[in-house]
Amino acid sequence: MPDPLHMGPFWRALIDFFFPPKCLLCGKSLGELPDDRPCPLCLSAIKFFSHPRCPCCGLGFGDAPGEDHLCSGCLTDERYFAQARAIGPYEGLMAEVISRFKYQGASRLAKPLGTLLAAYQDPEFPFSRFNLILPVPLHPRRLRQRGFNQALLLARRISRVHSIPLDFTALQRTRLAQPQTQLSGAERLKNIRGAFEVLRPAAVADKKILLIDDVFTTGATVQECAKVLLKSGAKRVDVLTLARTL
Ligand SMILES: [Zn+2]
Ligand SMILES: [Zn+2]
């Protein structure tokens, strides 16, 4: 069986005949559309952050009128990342798809979700700014349990689409922190301190790094990653995730 992502036109046609292209998010037939994207209905069900928002962490302030302004978190806490952005809030279809992607081993969702993330457009956050992409690493034990690092699958797609080099070994997760879900923001920061290590500082030195993860929750994880990367000589670290919890 050829690699389904790189098969020739004959195999493609044969497989399309028996298995018509379906939306990889909802399973509805796509007809003539290529199958590496969500169907128009799914796309319309995904909520996107817009203005006004926090220029630092990208948090959207909903439909409230007004100018962009720093959120309370960015006003009070030290931020190690330069900017963070998420496509939209972690709710509805987006939340459902991400949890399928992560916990049901649905690595076939990597391509549509990676494509969605790579299509992110924001004049204040151009992909051309970056010369290195890093996924937030999983601890080796977690990686064995899950079988794949969802952040790496997303990062790989962005690296291909935007021709930015990807490095998934320079930054490592060396300590397995206790599960974060029950912890508050401050507790998460403490819990995750010292969990990451830059194994090859030369690989990140002077680089403008795009750090990729699936969900931005309190930001504690990406903050800690950005901190160790800057300490190892990175020029700046920005964060892009599929969704952000509110
Ligand atoms: Zn769909
Ligand atoms: Zn903010």
XYZ file of N, CA and C and ligand atoms in Angstrom:
740
model
N 0.855 -1.210 0.000
C 0.000 0.000 0.000
C 0.877 1.241 0.000
N 0.736 2.110 -1.004
C 1.578 3.316 -1.016
C 1.182 4.276 0.102
N 2.101 5.116 0.455
C 1.834 6.155 1.450
C 0.654 7.002 0.956
N -0.462 7.025 1.690
C -1.667 7.715 1.194
C -1.459 9.199 0.927
N -0.428 9.785 1.539
C -0.223 11.219 1.331
C 0.555 11.490 0.046
N 1.238 10.476 -0.454
C 2.100 10.707 -1.607
C 1.752 9.771 -2.765
N 0.512 9.300 -2.799
C 0.183 8.333 -3.841
C -0.047 9.025 -5.174
N 0.117 8.235 -6.216
C -0.028 8.761 -7.570
C -1.485 8.941 -7.933
N -1.737 9.539 -9.124
C -3.105 9.845 -9.541
C -3.991 8.599 -9.678
N -3.381 7.464 -10.099
C -4.184 6.254 -10.272
C -4.754 5.788 -8.933
N -3.876 5.694 -7.945
C -4.312 5.265 -6.615
C -5.333 6.227 -6.043
N -5.050 7.499 -6.265
C -5.937 8.564 -5.782
C -7.352 8.352 -6.349
N -7.428 8.143 -7.666
C -8.718 7.982 -8.339
C -9.425 6.722 -7.841
N -8.632 5.643 -7.678
C -9.200 4.380 -7.225
C -9.789 4.529 -5.821
N -9.023 5.173 -4.972
C -9.469 5.333 -3.585
C -10.652 6.296 -3.502
N -10.607 7.361 -4.322
C -11.737 8.289 -4.351
C -13.010 7.585 -4.809
N -12.849 6.584 -5.699
C -14.013 5.868 -6.211
C -14.673 5.064 -5.088
N -13.855 4.345 -4.328
C -14.418 3.519 -3.254
C -14.718 4.331 -1.996
N -13.899 5.326 -1.765
C -14.079 6.165 -0.569
C -14.124 7.622 -1.013
N -15.294 8.133 -1.379
C -15.354 9.528 -1.861
C -14.807 10.483 -0.809
N -14.126 11.553 -1.277
C -13.527 12.492 -0.326
C -14.561 13.016 0.667
N -14.160 12.980 1.938
C -15.074 13.454 2.983
C -14.383 14.544 3.775
N -15.199 15.407 4.361
C -14.667 16.400 5.287
C -14.037 15.637 6.444
N -12.786 15.948 6.749
C -12.111 15.195 7.799
C -12.573 15.622 9.192
N -13.375 16.650 9.273
C -13.871 17.050 10.579
C -15.230 16.422 10.873
N -16.157 16.450 9.884
C -17.507 15.954 10.160
C -17.852 14.697 9.353
N -17.057 14.371 8.337
C -17.302 13.160 7.570
C -18.252 13.331 6.394
N -18.786 14.539 6.198
C -19.705 14.782 5.083
C -18.943 14.749 3.760
N -19.624 14.285 2.700
C -18.969 14.202 1.396
C -18.585 15.596 0.899
N -17.395 15.673 0.301
C -16.896 16.964 -0.166
C -17.152 17.179 -1.645
N -17.676 16.164 -2.343
C -17.881 16.314 -3.773
C -16.576 16.564 -4.486
N -16.477 17.689 -5.160
C -15.297 17.977 -5.970
C -14.152 18.593 -5.170
N -14.447 19.006 -3.954
C -13.398 19.682 -3.179
C -12.315 18.694 -2.763
N -11.056 19.126 -2.697
C -10.012 18.231 -2.197
C -10.273 17.887 -0.727
N -9.798 16.708 -0.290
C -10.172 16.238 1.040
C -9.177 16.644 2.126
N -8.367 17.652 1.852
C -7.415 18.047 2.894
C -7.886 19.300 3.606
N -9.218 19.479 3.607
C -9.736 20.690 4.244
C -11.078 20.378 4.902
N -11.474 21.226 5.838
C -12.812 21.065 6.409
C -13.846 21.501 5.372
N -15.068 20.968 5.450
C -16.123 21.391 4.528
C -16.558 22.816 4.905
N -17.224 23.536 3.993
C -17.608 24.925 4.270
C -18.465 25.067 5.537
N -19.307 24.052 5.800
C -20.162 24.124 6.980
C -19.330 24.073 8.267
N -18.338 23.169 8.297
C -17.464 23.070 9.467
C -16.688 24.364 9.643
N -16.162 24.882 8.523
C -15.400 26.127 8.613
C -16.258 27.235 9.203
N -17.541 27.268 8.800
C -18.399 28.347 9.292
C -18.763 28.137 10.755
N -18.596 26.886 11.273
C -18.921 26.622 12.673
C -17.750 26.946 13.599
N -16.579 27.203 13.008
C -15.415 27.525 13.835
C -15.408 29.023 14.112
N -15.239 29.372 15.380
C -15.209 30.799 15.727
C -13.771 31.307 15.643
N -13.606 32.494 15.115
C -12.279 33.079 14.980
C -12.163 34.308 15.873
N -10.990 34.480 16.457
C -10.746 35.710 17.205
C -10.590 36.866 16.231
N -11.112 38.018 16.608
C -10.864 39.205 15.774
C -10.596 40.380 16.706
N -10.693 41.595 16.209
C -10.478 42.787 17.036
C -11.770 43.157 17.753
N -11.748 43.808 18.909
C -10.531 44.157 19.644
C -9.936 42.947 20.352
N -8.624 42.978 20.494
C -7.935 41.866 21.129
C -6.702 42.392 21.849
N -6.083 41.505 22.616
C -4.834 41.860 23.294
C -3.701 41.718 22.280
N -2.928 42.803 22.016
C -1.871 42.716 21.003
C -0.750 41.754 21.400
N -0.649 41.445 22.689
C 0.416 40.550 23.143
C -0.002 39.082 23.039
N -1.036 38.691 23.776
C -1.385 37.264 23.817
C -2.512 36.914 22.855
N -3.087 37.909 22.177
C -4.081 37.621 21.140
C -5.488 37.364 21.640
N -5.683 37.410 22.959
C -7.009 37.151 23.528
C -8.048 38.086 22.913
N -9.138 37.509 22.399
C -10.189 38.328 21.802
C -11.147 38.805 22.873
N -11.629 40.046 22.734
C -12.554 40.584 23.729
C -14.012 40.472 23.266
N -14.269 39.559 22.344
C -15.641 39.328 21.906
C -16.152 40.461 21.041
N -17.450 40.719 21.161
C -18.067 41.708 20.287
C -17.998 43.123 20.852
N -17.386 43.268 22.034
C -17.299 44.594 22.640
C -16.591 45.548 21.698
N -17.165 46.753 21.484
C -16.482 47.705 20.608
C -15.248 48.261 21.309
N -14.329 48.818 20.554
C -13.157 49.436 21.172
C -11.877 49.062 20.478
N -10.788 49.673 20.963
C -9.468 49.462 20.394
C -8.826 48.231 21.021
N -7.799 47.712 20.361
C -6.984 46.658 20.969
C -6.330 47.208 22.241
N -6.249 46.393 23.260
C -5.551 46.815 24.478
C -5.040 45.592 25.223
N -4.008 45.797 26.029
C -3.435 44.670 26.766
C -4.469 44.088 27.720
N -4.534 42.758 27.805
C -5.449 42.108 28.740
C -4.841 42.169 30.136
N -5.634 41.828 31.151
C -5.144 41.965 32.521
C -3.958 41.031 32.764
N -3.987 39.860 32.167
C -2.872 38.914 32.328
C -1.563 39.479 31.793
N -1.624 40.096 30.616
C -0.402 40.630 30.004
C 0.063 41.905 30.709
N -0.874 42.600 31.377
C -0.494 43.802 32.131
C 0.243 43.420 33.409
N -0.180 42.312 34.050
C 0.381 41.995 35.368
C 1.516 40.971 35.321
N 1.449 40.005 34.386
C 2.459 38.949 34.386
C 3.573 39.250 33.398
N 4.771 38.756 33.713
C 5.873 38.852 32.772
C 5.607 37.871 31.630
N 5.769 38.334 30.379
C 5.569 37.464 29.220
C 6.922 37.192 28.573
N 7.232 35.945 28.377
C 8.500 35.600 27.725
C 8.325 35.517 26.215
N 7.125 35.118 25.770
C 6.885 35.125 24.318
C 6.619 36.556 23.891
N 6.971 36.873 22.622
C 6.719 38.215 22.118
C 5.226 38.380 21.844
N 4.660 37.440 21.087
C 3.230 37.461 20.800
C 2.705 36.029 20.774
N 1.466 35.870 21.166
C 0.809 34.569 21.037
C -0.480 34.778 20.266
N -0.804 33.827 19.409
C -2.046 33.899 18.651
C -2.703 32.527 18.623
N -4.036 32.541 18.602
C -4.804 31.311 18.428
C -5.853 31.615 17.380
N -6.264 30.581 16.643
C -7.291 30.805 15.619
C -8.580 31.292 16.276
N -8.972 30.622 17.355
C -10.211 31.020 18.011
C -10.350 30.362 19.365
N -11.499 30.566 20.008
C -11.710 30.010 21.344
C -11.828 28.478 21.326
N -11.427 27.871 22.427
C -11.518 26.415 22.583
C -12.937 26.084 23.001
N -13.819 25.948 22.026
C -15.216 25.623 22.317
C -15.867 25.070 21.067
N -17.029 24.485 21.222
C -17.805 23.993 20.089
C -17.034 22.985 19.246
N -17.169 23.132 17.930
C -16.568 22.190 16.994
C -15.051 22.109 17.162
N -14.409 23.275 17.366
C -12.955 23.289 17.495
C -12.510 22.432 18.680
N -13.185 22.567 19.815
C -12.833 21.790 21.005
C -13.044 20.301 20.755
N -14.139 19.976 20.093
C -14.465 18.575 19.807
C -13.407 17.945 18.897
N -13.030 18.675 17.852
C -12.061 18.152 16.889
C -10.682 18.011 17.523
N -10.289 18.986 18.334
C -8.968 18.911 18.970
C -8.914 17.734 19.933
N -9.987 17.492 20.661
C -9.929 16.375 21.603
C -9.920 15.039 20.847
N -10.597 14.960 19.707
C -10.509 13.754 18.873
C -9.090 13.558 18.362
N -8.506 14.650 17.914
C -7.145 14.654 17.374
C -6.145 14.146 18.415
N -6.349 14.565 19.659
C -5.375 14.312 20.699
C -5.583 12.966 21.390
N -6.813 12.668 21.724
C -7.037 11.523 22.606
C -7.518 10.275 21.892
N -8.048 10.390 20.689
C -8.476 9.178 19.996
C -7.475 8.757 18.938
N -6.288 9.318 19.025
C -5.242 8.920 18.093
C -5.572 9.235 16.648
N -6.428 10.246 16.435
C -6.864 10.559 15.080
C -5.805 11.377 14.356
N -4.683 10.726 14.024
C -3.599 11.495 13.416
C -3.974 11.925 11.996
N -5.076 11.354 11.433
C -5.510 11.825 10.117
C -6.087 13.232 10.195
N -6.377 13.695 11.415
C -6.830 15.078 11.568
C -5.665 16.051 11.513
N -4.437 15.503 11.534
C -3.264 16.379 11.539
C -3.215 17.255 10.293
N -3.566 16.663 9.149
C -3.447 17.437 7.917
C -4.470 18.579 7.841
N -5.787 18.307 8.018
C -6.717 19.439 7.966
C -6.460 20.480 9.050
N -6.117 20.015 10.251
C -5.884 20.997 11.318
C -4.583 21.765 11.069
N -3.565 21.069 10.569
C -2.304 21.734 10.235
C -2.502 22.743 9.110
N -3.331 22.364 8.135
C -3.617 23.263 7.013
C -4.355 24.505 7.491
N -5.303 24.280 8.408
C -6.056 25.394 8.981
C -5.116 26.368 9.710
N -4.179 25.799 10.473
C -3.248 26.634 11.238
C -2.277 27.368 10.301
N -1.841 26.665 9.261
C -0.903 27.269 8.301
C -1.565 28.398 7.517
N -2.921 28.360 7.439
C -3.643 29.390 6.692
C -3.936 30.612 7.562
N -3.498 30.567 8.817
C -3.748 31.702 9.723
C -3.178 32.977 9.115
N -3.995 34.024 9.057
C -3.545 35.277 8.452
C -3.725 36.424 9.418
N -2.636 37.128 9.640
C -2.644 38.216 10.604
C -1.469 39.131 10.268
N -1.741 40.378 9.820
C -0.646 41.282 9.438
C 0.338 41.519 10.582
N -0.130 41.389 11.840
C 0.772 41.607 12.975
C 1.553 40.340 13.328
N 1.259 39.262 12.603
C 1.877 37.981 12.946
C 2.235 37.225 11.658
N 3.136 37.814 10.836
C 3.436 37.177 9.553
C 4.376 35.973 9.714
N 4.082 34.901 8.985
C 4.957 33.718 9.046
C 6.366 34.054 8.560
N 6.475 35.083 7.690
C 7.786 35.441 7.139
C 8.747 35.952 8.221
N 8.218 36.247 9.398
C 9.053 36.738 10.487
C 9.977 35.639 11.027
N 9.550 34.384 10.875
C 10.218 33.300 11.599
C 11.234 32.550 10.750
N 12.322 32.128 11.399
C 13.268 31.287 10.667
C 13.479 29.930 11.339
N 12.612 29.610 12.300
C 12.671 28.273 12.902
C 11.318 27.958 13.545
N 10.860 26.712 13.356
C 9.613 26.266 13.983
C 9.924 25.162 14.983
N 9.379 25.290 16.176
C 9.524 24.242 17.182
C 8.137 23.850 17.694
N 7.881 22.546 17.836
C 6.650 22.131 18.508
C 6.893 22.086 20.016
N 5.858 22.335 20.816
C 6.002 22.107 22.253
C 6.203 20.602 22.435
N 7.321 20.199 23.049
C 7.607 18.762 23.116
C 6.773 18.043 24.174
N 6.563 16.759 23.938
C 5.917 15.887 24.931
C 7.015 15.163 25.690
N 6.733 14.829 26.940
C 7.675 13.986 27.674
C 7.700 12.602 27.012
N 8.891 11.962 26.920
C 8.988 10.657 26.245
C 7.955 9.634 26.728
N 7.609 9.678 28.022
C 6.636 8.696 28.522
C 5.234 8.971 27.948
N 4.875 10.262 27.900
C 3.604 10.671 27.310
C 3.555 10.308 25.811
N 4.705 10.514 25.165
C 4.800 10.223 23.735
C 4.563 8.730 23.484
N 5.113 7.879 24.357
C 4.902 6.433 24.203
C 3.434 6.087 24.396
N 2.791 6.742 25.377
C 1.368 6.461 25.630
C 0.504 6.866 24.440
N 0.757 8.066 23.920
C -0.120 8.616 22.892
C 0.279 8.152 21.498
N 1.570 7.914 21.318
C 2.034 7.436 20.015
C 2.433 8.544 19.053
N 2.051 9.771 19.343
C 2.438 10.892 18.480
C 2.361 12.174 19.288
N 3.150 13.160 18.844
C 3.059 14.484 19.454
C 2.206 15.360 18.542
N 1.009 15.714 19.023
C 0.070 16.464 18.186
C 0.670 17.807 17.757
N 1.492 18.422 18.619
C 2.098 19.717 18.270
C 3.100 19.547 17.121
N 3.818 18.425 17.126
C 4.787 18.173 16.047
C 4.073 17.980 14.706
N 2.940 17.268 14.720
C 2.201 17.052 13.471
C 1.730 18.383 12.887
N 1.268 19.286 13.742
C 0.832 20.611 13.281
C 2.034 21.416 12.770
N 3.130 21.369 13.537
C 4.324 22.143 13.194
C 4.902 21.685 11.850
N 4.845 20.375 11.603
C 5.395 19.824 10.360
C 4.647 20.383 9.151
N 3.343 20.484 9.282
C 2.513 20.998 8.190
C 2.846 22.479 7.916
N 2.970 23.264 8.980
C 3.285 24.689 8.816
C 4.672 24.865 8.198
N 5.600 24.016 8.648
C 6.956 24.065 8.108
C 6.941 23.814 6.603
N 6.147 22.828 6.159
C 6.052 22.508 4.725
C 5.407 23.646 3.961
N 4.265 24.119 4.454
C 3.509 25.139 3.720
C 4.307 26.435 3.589
N 5.014 26.832 4.648
C 5.691 28.129 4.640
C 7.205 28.022 4.434
N 7.695 26.801 4.195
C 9.135 26.577 3.965
C 9.995 27.187 5.072
N 9.616 26.899 6.299
C 10.419 27.344 7.444
C 10.992 26.082 8.094
N 12.312 26.052 8.378
C 12.900 24.840 8.954
C 12.244 24.459 10.282
N 12.142 23.148 10.494
C 11.518 22.599 11.698
C 12.584 21.868 12.510
N 12.575 22.058 13.811
C 13.494 21.312 14.679
C 12.680 20.755 15.836
N 12.627 19.431 15.944
C 11.825 18.853 17.028
C 12.673 18.106 18.047
N 13.981 18.391 18.030
C 14.840 17.738 19.030
C 15.582 18.749 19.899
N 15.685 19.994 19.447
C 16.474 20.983 20.199
C 15.873 21.237 21.581
N 14.534 21.332 21.614
C 13.838 21.573 22.883
C 13.229 20.253 23.353
N 13.522 19.875 24.586
C 13.023 18.602 25.104
C 12.279 18.805 26.413
N 11.309 17.931 26.619
C 10.627 17.925 27.913
C 11.313 16.882 28.773
N 11.984 17.347 29.828
C 12.815 16.430 30.605
C 12.154 16.022 31.909
N 11.126 16.750 32.317
C 10.453 16.390 33.556
C 8.957 16.301 33.307
N 8.373 15.222 33.853
C 6.934 15.022 33.698
C 6.240 15.709 34.872
N 5.582 16.845 34.590
C 4.886 17.564 35.663
C 3.575 16.841 35.970
N 3.020 17.087 37.141
C 1.718 16.503 37.455
C 0.667 17.124 36.529
N -0.437 16.417 36.274
C -1.439 16.964 35.337
C -1.853 18.372 35.722
N -1.993 19.242 34.702
C -2.215 20.670 34.939
C -3.690 21.034 35.118
N -4.580 20.116 34.703
C -5.989 20.511 34.561
C -6.617 21.075 35.823
N -6.213 20.583 37.001
C -6.859 21.042 38.236
C -6.202 22.300 38.811
N -5.136 22.787 38.158
C -4.357 23.863 38.769
C -4.738 25.239 38.238
N -4.546 26.249 39.090
C -4.768 27.631 38.663
C -3.560 28.097 37.852
N -3.675 29.291 37.264
C -2.595 29.832 36.443
C -1.259 29.875 37.168
N -1.257 30.433 38.381
C -0.012 30.579 39.133
C 0.559 29.207 39.508
N -0.347 28.283 39.880
C 0.100 26.932 40.239
C 0.691 26.198 39.045
N 0.105 26.449 37.870
C 0.612 25.815 36.652
C 2.030 26.269 36.353
N 2.259 27.582 36.518
C 3.591 28.126 36.252
C 4.633 27.459 37.135
N 4.265 27.278 38.419
C 5.175 26.677 39.380
C 5.386 25.203 39.040
N 4.283 24.550 38.685
C 4.288 23.120 38.390
C 5.175 22.782 37.196
N 5.247 23.715 36.244
C 5.928 23.396 34.990
C 7.372 23.900 34.963
N 7.735 24.657 36.000
C 9.087 25.231 36.036
C 10.148 24.117 35.955
N 11.096 24.289 35.073
C 12.182 23.319 34.951
C 11.815 22.073 34.166
N 10.632 22.065 33.533
C 10.192 20.869 32.803
C 10.847 20.761 31.425
N 11.357 21.885 30.900
C 11.920 21.876 29.541
C 13.407 22.208 29.563
N 14.096 21.680 28.562
C 15.524 21.910 28.472
C 15.900 22.054 26.997
N 16.801 22.990 26.711
C 17.292 23.108 25.341
C 18.529 22.233 25.225
N 18.435 21.161 24.454
C 19.545 20.213 24.348
C 20.651 20.751 23.451
N 20.268 21.500 22.410
C 21.262 22.046 21.487
C 21.074 23.555 21.358
N 21.672 24.329 22.277
C 21.498 25.784 22.248
C 21.912 26.398 20.905
N 22.912 25.820 20.245
C 23.372 26.380 18.967
C 22.240 26.384 17.932
N 21.322 25.426 18.053
C 20.225 25.318 17.072
C 19.212 26.451 17.224
N 19.128 27.047 18.407
C 18.113 28.085 18.626
C 18.711 29.485 18.756
N 20.045 29.556 18.886
C 20.699 30.843 19.100
C 20.404 31.799 17.949
N 20.029 33.035 18.298
C 19.747 34.098 17.323
C 18.542 33.828 16.430
N 17.776 32.808 16.730
C 16.645 32.452 15.866
C 15.366 33.178 16.298
N 14.534 33.473 15.287
C 13.193 33.978 15.567
C 12.263 32.778 15.467
N 11.809 32.329 16.612
C 11.167 31.018 16.711
C 9.649 31.106 16.772
N 9.009 30.253 15.973
C 7.563 30.074 16.063
C 7.313 28.770 16.815
N 6.722 28.891 17.984
C 6.450 27.744 18.833
C 5.000 27.304 18.614
N 4.813 26.022 18.344
C 3.477 25.513 17.991
C 2.928 24.579 19.064
N 1.666 24.787 19.423
C 0.978 23.840 20.299
C -0.475 23.750 19.850
N -1.219 22.794 20.399
C -2.616 22.677 19.965
C -3.512 23.663 20.710
N -3.359 23.732 22.041
C -4.237 24.609 22.823
C -3.417 25.496 23.764
N -3.799 26.745 23.844
C -3.236 27.690 24.803
C -4.231 27.746 25.960
N -3.821 27.281 27.131
C -4.753 27.289 28.257
C -4.454 28.510 29.130
N -3.525 28.381 30.081
C -3.151 29.594 30.818
C -1.893 30.210 30.215
N -1.258 29.476 29.307
C -0.018 29.966 28.711
C 1.209 29.541 29.498
N 1.025 28.820 30.614
C 2.159 28.442 31.461
C 3.181 27.596 30.687
N 2.687 26.654 29.882
C 3.594 25.768 29.142
C 4.430 26.549 28.125
N 3.772 27.365 27.305
C 4.529 28.093 26.285
C 5.406 29.181 26.907
N 4.971 29.726 28.035
C 5.799 30.700 28.758
C 7.118 30.059 29.181
N 7.008 28.863 29.745
C 8.199 28.169 30.240
C 9.116 27.801 29.069
N 8.520 27.332 27.968
C 9.325 27.019 26.776
C 10.044 28.274 26.284
N 9.300 29.383 26.160
C 9.888 30.628 25.661
C 11.024 31.082 26.572
N 10.829 30.911 27.875
C 11.838 31.337 28.846
C 13.163 30.593 28.617
N 13.090 29.271 28.501
C 14.339 28.513 28.339
C 14.952 28.761 26.959
N 14.112 29.019 25.958
C 14.647 29.285 24.619
C 15.394 30.623 24.592
N 14.816 31.641 25.253
C 15.477 32.948 25.307
C 16.787 32.844 26.082
N 16.746 32.051 27.155
C 17.947 31.857 27.966
C 19.052 31.196 27.149
N 18.633 30.387 26.168
C 19.617 29.697 25.319
C 20.012 30.527 24.108
N 19.559 31.776 24.056
C 20.043 32.671 23.013
C 19.087 32.955 21.875
N 17.840 32.412 21.939
C 16.870 32.719 20.886
C 16.613 34.220 20.858
N 16.400 34.778 19.657
C 16.182 36.219 19.533
C 14.780 36.598 19.998
N 13.777 35.855 19.536
C 12.417 36.054 20.021
C 11.633 34.757 19.824
N 10.585 34.626 20.622
C 9.735 33.434 20.536
C 8.288 33.896 20.451
N 7.584 33.418 19.443
C 6.159 33.699 19.290
C 5.415 32.370 19.303
N 4.136 32.427 19.631
C 3.376 31.195 19.836
C 2.143 31.181 18.953
N 1.896 30.045 18.306
C 0.655 29.898 17.542
C -0.015 28.588 17.933
N -1.304 28.671 18.276
C -2.059 27.471 18.652
C -3.385 27.448 17.887
N -3.981 26.283 17.837
C -5.281 26.165 17.182
C -6.348 26.917 17.972
N -6.318 26.751 19.291
C -7.392 27.328 20.090
C -6.862 27.805 21.431
N -7.717 28.561 22.079
C -7.348 29.109 23.373
C -8.551 29.015 24.311
N -8.323 28.521 25.525
C -9.438 28.442 26.470
C -9.738 29.837 26.988
N -11.004 30.074 27.290
C -11.383 31.417 27.766
C -11.620 31.406 29.280
Zn -17.388 19.119 7.768
Zn -2.922 39.418 26.734
